[in-house]
PDB file of C-alpha atoms in Angstrom:
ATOM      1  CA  UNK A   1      -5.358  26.450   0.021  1.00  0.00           C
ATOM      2  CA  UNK A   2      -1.937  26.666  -1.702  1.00  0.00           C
ATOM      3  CA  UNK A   3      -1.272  24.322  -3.763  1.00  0.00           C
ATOM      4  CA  UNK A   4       1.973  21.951  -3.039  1.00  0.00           C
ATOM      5  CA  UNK A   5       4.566  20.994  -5.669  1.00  0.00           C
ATOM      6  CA  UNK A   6       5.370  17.284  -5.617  1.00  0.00           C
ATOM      7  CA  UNK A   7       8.447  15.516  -7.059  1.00  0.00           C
ATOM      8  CA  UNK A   8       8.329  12.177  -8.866  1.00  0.00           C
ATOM      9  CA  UNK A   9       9.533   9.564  -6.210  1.00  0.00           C
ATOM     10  CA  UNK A  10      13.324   7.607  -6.897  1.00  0.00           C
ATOM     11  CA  UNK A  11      11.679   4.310  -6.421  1.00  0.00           C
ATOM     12  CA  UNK A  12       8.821   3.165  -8.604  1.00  0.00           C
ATOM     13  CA  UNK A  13       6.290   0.110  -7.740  1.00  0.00           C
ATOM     14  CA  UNK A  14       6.206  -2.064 -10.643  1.00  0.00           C
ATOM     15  CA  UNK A  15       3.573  -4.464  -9.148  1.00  0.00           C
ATOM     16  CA  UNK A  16       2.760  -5.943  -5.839  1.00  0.00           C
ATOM     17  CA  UNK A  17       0.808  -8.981  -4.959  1.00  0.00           C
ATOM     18  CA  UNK A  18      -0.850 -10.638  -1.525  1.00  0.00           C
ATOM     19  CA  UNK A  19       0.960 -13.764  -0.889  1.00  0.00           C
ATOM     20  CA  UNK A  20      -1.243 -14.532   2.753  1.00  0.00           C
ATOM     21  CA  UNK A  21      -4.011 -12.934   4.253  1.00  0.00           C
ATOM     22  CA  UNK A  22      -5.395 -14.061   7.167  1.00  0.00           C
ATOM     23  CA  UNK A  23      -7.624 -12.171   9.991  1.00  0.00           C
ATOM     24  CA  UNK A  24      -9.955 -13.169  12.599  1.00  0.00           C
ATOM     25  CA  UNK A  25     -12.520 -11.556  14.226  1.00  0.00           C
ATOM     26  CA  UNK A  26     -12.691 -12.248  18.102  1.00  0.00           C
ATOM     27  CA  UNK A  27     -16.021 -14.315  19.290  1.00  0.00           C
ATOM     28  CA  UNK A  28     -16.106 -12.109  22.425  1.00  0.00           C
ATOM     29  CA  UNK A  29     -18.355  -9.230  22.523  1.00  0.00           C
ATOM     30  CA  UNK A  30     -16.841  -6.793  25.098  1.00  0.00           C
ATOM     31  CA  UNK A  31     -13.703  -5.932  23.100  1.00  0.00           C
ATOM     32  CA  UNK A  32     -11.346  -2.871  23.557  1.00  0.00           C
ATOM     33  CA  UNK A  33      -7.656  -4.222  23.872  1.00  0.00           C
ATOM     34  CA  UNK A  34      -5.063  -2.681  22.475  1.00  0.00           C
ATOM     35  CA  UNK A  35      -3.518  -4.379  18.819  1.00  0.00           C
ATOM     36  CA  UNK A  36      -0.256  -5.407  19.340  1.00  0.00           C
ATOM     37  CA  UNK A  37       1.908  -5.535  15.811  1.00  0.00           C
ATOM     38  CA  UNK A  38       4.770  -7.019  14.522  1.00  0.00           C
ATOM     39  CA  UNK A  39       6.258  -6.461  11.116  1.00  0.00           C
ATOM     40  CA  UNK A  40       9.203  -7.609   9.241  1.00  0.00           C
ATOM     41  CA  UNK A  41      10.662  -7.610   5.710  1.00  0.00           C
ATOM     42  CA  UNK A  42      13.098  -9.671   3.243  1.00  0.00           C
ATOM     43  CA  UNK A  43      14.484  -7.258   0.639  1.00  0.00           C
ATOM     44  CA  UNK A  44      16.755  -8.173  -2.110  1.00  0.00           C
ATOM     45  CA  UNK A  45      17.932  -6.955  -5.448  1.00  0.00           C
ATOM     46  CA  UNK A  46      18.304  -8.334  -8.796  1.00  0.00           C
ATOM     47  CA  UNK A  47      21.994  -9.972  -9.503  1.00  0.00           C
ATOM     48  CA  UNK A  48      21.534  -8.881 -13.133  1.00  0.00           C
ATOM     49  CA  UNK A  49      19.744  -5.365 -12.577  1.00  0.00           C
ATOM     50  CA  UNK A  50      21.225  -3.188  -9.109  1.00  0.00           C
ATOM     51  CA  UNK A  51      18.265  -1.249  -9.865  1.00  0.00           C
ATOM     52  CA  UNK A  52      15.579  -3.784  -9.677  1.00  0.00           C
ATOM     53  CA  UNK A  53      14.333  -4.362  -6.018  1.00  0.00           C
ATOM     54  CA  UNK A  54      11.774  -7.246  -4.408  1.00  0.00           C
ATOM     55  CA  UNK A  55      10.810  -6.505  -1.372  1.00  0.00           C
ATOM     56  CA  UNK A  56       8.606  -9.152   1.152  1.00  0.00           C
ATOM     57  CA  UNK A  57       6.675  -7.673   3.834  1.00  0.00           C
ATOM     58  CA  UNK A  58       4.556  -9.508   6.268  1.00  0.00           C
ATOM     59  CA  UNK A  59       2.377  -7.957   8.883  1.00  0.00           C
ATOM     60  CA  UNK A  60       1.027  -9.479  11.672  1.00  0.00           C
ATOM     61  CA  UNK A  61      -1.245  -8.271  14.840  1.00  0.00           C
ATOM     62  CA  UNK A  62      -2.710 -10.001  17.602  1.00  0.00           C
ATOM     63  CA  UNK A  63      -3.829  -8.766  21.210  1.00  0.00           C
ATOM     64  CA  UNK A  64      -1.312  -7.201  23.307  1.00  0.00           C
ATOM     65  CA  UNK A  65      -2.874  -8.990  26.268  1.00  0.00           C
ATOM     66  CA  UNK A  66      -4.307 -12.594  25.872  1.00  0.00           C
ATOM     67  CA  UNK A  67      -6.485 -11.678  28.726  1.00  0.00           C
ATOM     68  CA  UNK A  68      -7.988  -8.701  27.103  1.00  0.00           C
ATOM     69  CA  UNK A  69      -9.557  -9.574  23.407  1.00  0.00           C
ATOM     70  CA  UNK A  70      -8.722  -7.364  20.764  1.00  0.00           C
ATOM     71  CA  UNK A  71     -11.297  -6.828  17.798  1.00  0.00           C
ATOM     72  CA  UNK A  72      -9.078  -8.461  15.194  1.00  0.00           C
ATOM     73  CA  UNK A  73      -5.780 -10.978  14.600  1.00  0.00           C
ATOM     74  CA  UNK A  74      -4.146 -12.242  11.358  1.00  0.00           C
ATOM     75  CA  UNK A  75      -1.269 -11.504   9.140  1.00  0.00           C
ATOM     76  CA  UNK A  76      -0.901 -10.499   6.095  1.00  0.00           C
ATOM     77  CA  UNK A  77       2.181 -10.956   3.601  1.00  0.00           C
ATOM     78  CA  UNK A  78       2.920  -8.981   0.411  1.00  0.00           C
ATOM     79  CA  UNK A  79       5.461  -8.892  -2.211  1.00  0.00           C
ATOM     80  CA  UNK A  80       6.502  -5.589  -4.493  1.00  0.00           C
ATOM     81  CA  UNK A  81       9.068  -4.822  -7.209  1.00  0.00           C
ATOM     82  CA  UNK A  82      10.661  -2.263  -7.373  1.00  0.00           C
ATOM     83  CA  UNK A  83      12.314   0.083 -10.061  1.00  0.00           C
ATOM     84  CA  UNK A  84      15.307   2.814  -8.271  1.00  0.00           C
ATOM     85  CA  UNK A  85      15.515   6.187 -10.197  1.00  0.00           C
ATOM     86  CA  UNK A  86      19.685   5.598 -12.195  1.00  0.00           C
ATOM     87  CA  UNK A  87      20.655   8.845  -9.985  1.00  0.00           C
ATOM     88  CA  UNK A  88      20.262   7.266  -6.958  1.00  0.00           C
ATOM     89  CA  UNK A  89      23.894   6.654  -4.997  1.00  0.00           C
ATOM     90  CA  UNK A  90      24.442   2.965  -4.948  1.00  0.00           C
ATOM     91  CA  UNK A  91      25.059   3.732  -0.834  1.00  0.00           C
ATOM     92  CA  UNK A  92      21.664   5.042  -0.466  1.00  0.00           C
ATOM     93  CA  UNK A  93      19.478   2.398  -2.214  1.00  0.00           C
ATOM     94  CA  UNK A  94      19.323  -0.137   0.577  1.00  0.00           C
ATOM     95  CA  UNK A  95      17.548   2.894   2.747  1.00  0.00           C
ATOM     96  CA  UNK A  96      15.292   3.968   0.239  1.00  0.00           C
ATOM     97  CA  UNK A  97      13.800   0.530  -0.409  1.00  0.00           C
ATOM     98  CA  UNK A  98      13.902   0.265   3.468  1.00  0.00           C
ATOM     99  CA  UNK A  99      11.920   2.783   4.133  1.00  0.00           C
ATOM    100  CA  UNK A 100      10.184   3.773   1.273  1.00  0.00           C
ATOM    101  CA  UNK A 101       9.147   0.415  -0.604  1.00  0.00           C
ATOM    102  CA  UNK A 102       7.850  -0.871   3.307  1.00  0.00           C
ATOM    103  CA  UNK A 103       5.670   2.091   3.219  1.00  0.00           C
ATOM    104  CA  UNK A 104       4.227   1.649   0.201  1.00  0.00           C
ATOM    105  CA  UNK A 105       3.354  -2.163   0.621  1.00  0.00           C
ATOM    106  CA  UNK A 106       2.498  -1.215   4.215  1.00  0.00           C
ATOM    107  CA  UNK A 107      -0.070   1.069   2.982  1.00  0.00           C
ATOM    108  CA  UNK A 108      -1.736  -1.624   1.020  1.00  0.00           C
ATOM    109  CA  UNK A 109      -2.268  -4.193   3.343  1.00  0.00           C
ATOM    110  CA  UNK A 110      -3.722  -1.250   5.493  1.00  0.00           C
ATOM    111  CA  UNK A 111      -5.928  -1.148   3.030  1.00  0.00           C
ATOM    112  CA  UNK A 112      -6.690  -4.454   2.055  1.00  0.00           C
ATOM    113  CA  UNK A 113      -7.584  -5.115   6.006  1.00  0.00           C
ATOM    114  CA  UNK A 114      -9.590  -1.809   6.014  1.00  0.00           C
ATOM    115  CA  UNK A 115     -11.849  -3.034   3.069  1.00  0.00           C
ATOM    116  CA  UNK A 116     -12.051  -7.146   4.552  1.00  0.00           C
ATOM    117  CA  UNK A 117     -12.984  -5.771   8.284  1.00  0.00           C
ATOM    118  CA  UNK A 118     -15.450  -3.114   7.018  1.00  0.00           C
ATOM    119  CA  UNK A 119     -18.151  -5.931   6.002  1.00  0.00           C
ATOM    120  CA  UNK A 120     -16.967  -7.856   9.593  1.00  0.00           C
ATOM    121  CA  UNK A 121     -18.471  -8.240  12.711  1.00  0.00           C
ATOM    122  CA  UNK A 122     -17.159  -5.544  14.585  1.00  0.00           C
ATOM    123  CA  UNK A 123     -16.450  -3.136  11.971  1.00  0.00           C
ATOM    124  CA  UNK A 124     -13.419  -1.353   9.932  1.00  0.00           C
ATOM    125  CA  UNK A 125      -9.598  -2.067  11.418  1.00  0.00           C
ATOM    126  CA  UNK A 126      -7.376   0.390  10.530  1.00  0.00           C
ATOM    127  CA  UNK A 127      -3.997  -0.099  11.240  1.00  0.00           C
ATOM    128  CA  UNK A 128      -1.581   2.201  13.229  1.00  0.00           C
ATOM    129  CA  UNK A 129       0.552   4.209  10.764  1.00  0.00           C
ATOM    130  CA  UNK A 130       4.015   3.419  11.386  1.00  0.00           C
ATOM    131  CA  UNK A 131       7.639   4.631   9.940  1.00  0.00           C
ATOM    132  CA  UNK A 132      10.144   1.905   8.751  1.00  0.00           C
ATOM    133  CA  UNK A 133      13.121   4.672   9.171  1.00  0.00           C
ATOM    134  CA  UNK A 134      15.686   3.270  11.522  1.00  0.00           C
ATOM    135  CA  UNK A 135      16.157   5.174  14.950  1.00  0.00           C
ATOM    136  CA  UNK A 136      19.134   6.603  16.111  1.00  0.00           C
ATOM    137  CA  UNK A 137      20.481   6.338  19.368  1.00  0.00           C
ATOM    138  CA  UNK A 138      20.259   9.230  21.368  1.00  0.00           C
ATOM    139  CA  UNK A 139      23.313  10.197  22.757  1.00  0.00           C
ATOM    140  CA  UNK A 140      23.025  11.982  26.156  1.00  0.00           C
ATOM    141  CA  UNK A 141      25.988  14.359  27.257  1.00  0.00           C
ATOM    142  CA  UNK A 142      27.373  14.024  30.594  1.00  0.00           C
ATOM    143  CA  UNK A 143      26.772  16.945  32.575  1.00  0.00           C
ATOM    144  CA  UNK A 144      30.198  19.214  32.828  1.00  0.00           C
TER     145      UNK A 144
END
């Protein structure tokens, strides 16, 4: 195995902490629908400190299909601080904390789910990974 140099990361987590958790196991025993989930974010920055981030995640999942009972629903929220590395481009904060400080918080309510539905009813959840990078639009040439 070669070993894989690893840069320190622009943004530092200076703390994060749960502000809701909620999940619910479903009282139906055939289960097998697929998780439908919804995320979304309030970011801001510090008036006094352009470097000092808070970011507010909340996750949420539910069945896609009322009809067909999922194992799990709830939401969880979280909120993180964040420190951004003084050579980081005022222009390319806003992305970084975007993408990167969503990931991180993202990863922990992963985990905090992970570790409530392990000791539940129908066993570990573990939620879909998923990128917070914004999508371009694909621009299709017209055919000559």
């Amino acid at each position: 195995m070669t070993p894989v140099p690893h840069n320190t990361s622009p943004l530092a987590i200076l703390n994060h902490r749960f502000l809701l958790f909620e999940c619910r196991s479903t009282h139906e025993r055939q289960t097998g629908g697929a998780l439908k989930l919804k995320t979304s974010h309030e970011i801001s920055v510090a008036p006094e400190d352009p470097l000092h981030w808070k970011v507010v995640l909340t996750v949420e999942f539910c069945p896609e299909n009322p009809e067909l009972p999922s194992t799990y629903e709830g939401r969880i929220s979280v909120e993180g601080e964040f420190q951004i590395h003084e050579t980081i481009e005022e222009q390319n904060r806003e992305a970084l904390v975007r993408v990167t400080a969503n990931s991180i918080l993202y990863g922990a309510c992963r985990e905090m789910i992970a570790s409530f539905t392990a000791r539940s009813i129908h066993g570990i959840l573990s939620l879909p990974s998923i990128s917070f990078r914004k999508t371009k639009e694909v621009v299709k040439s017209l055919p000559a």
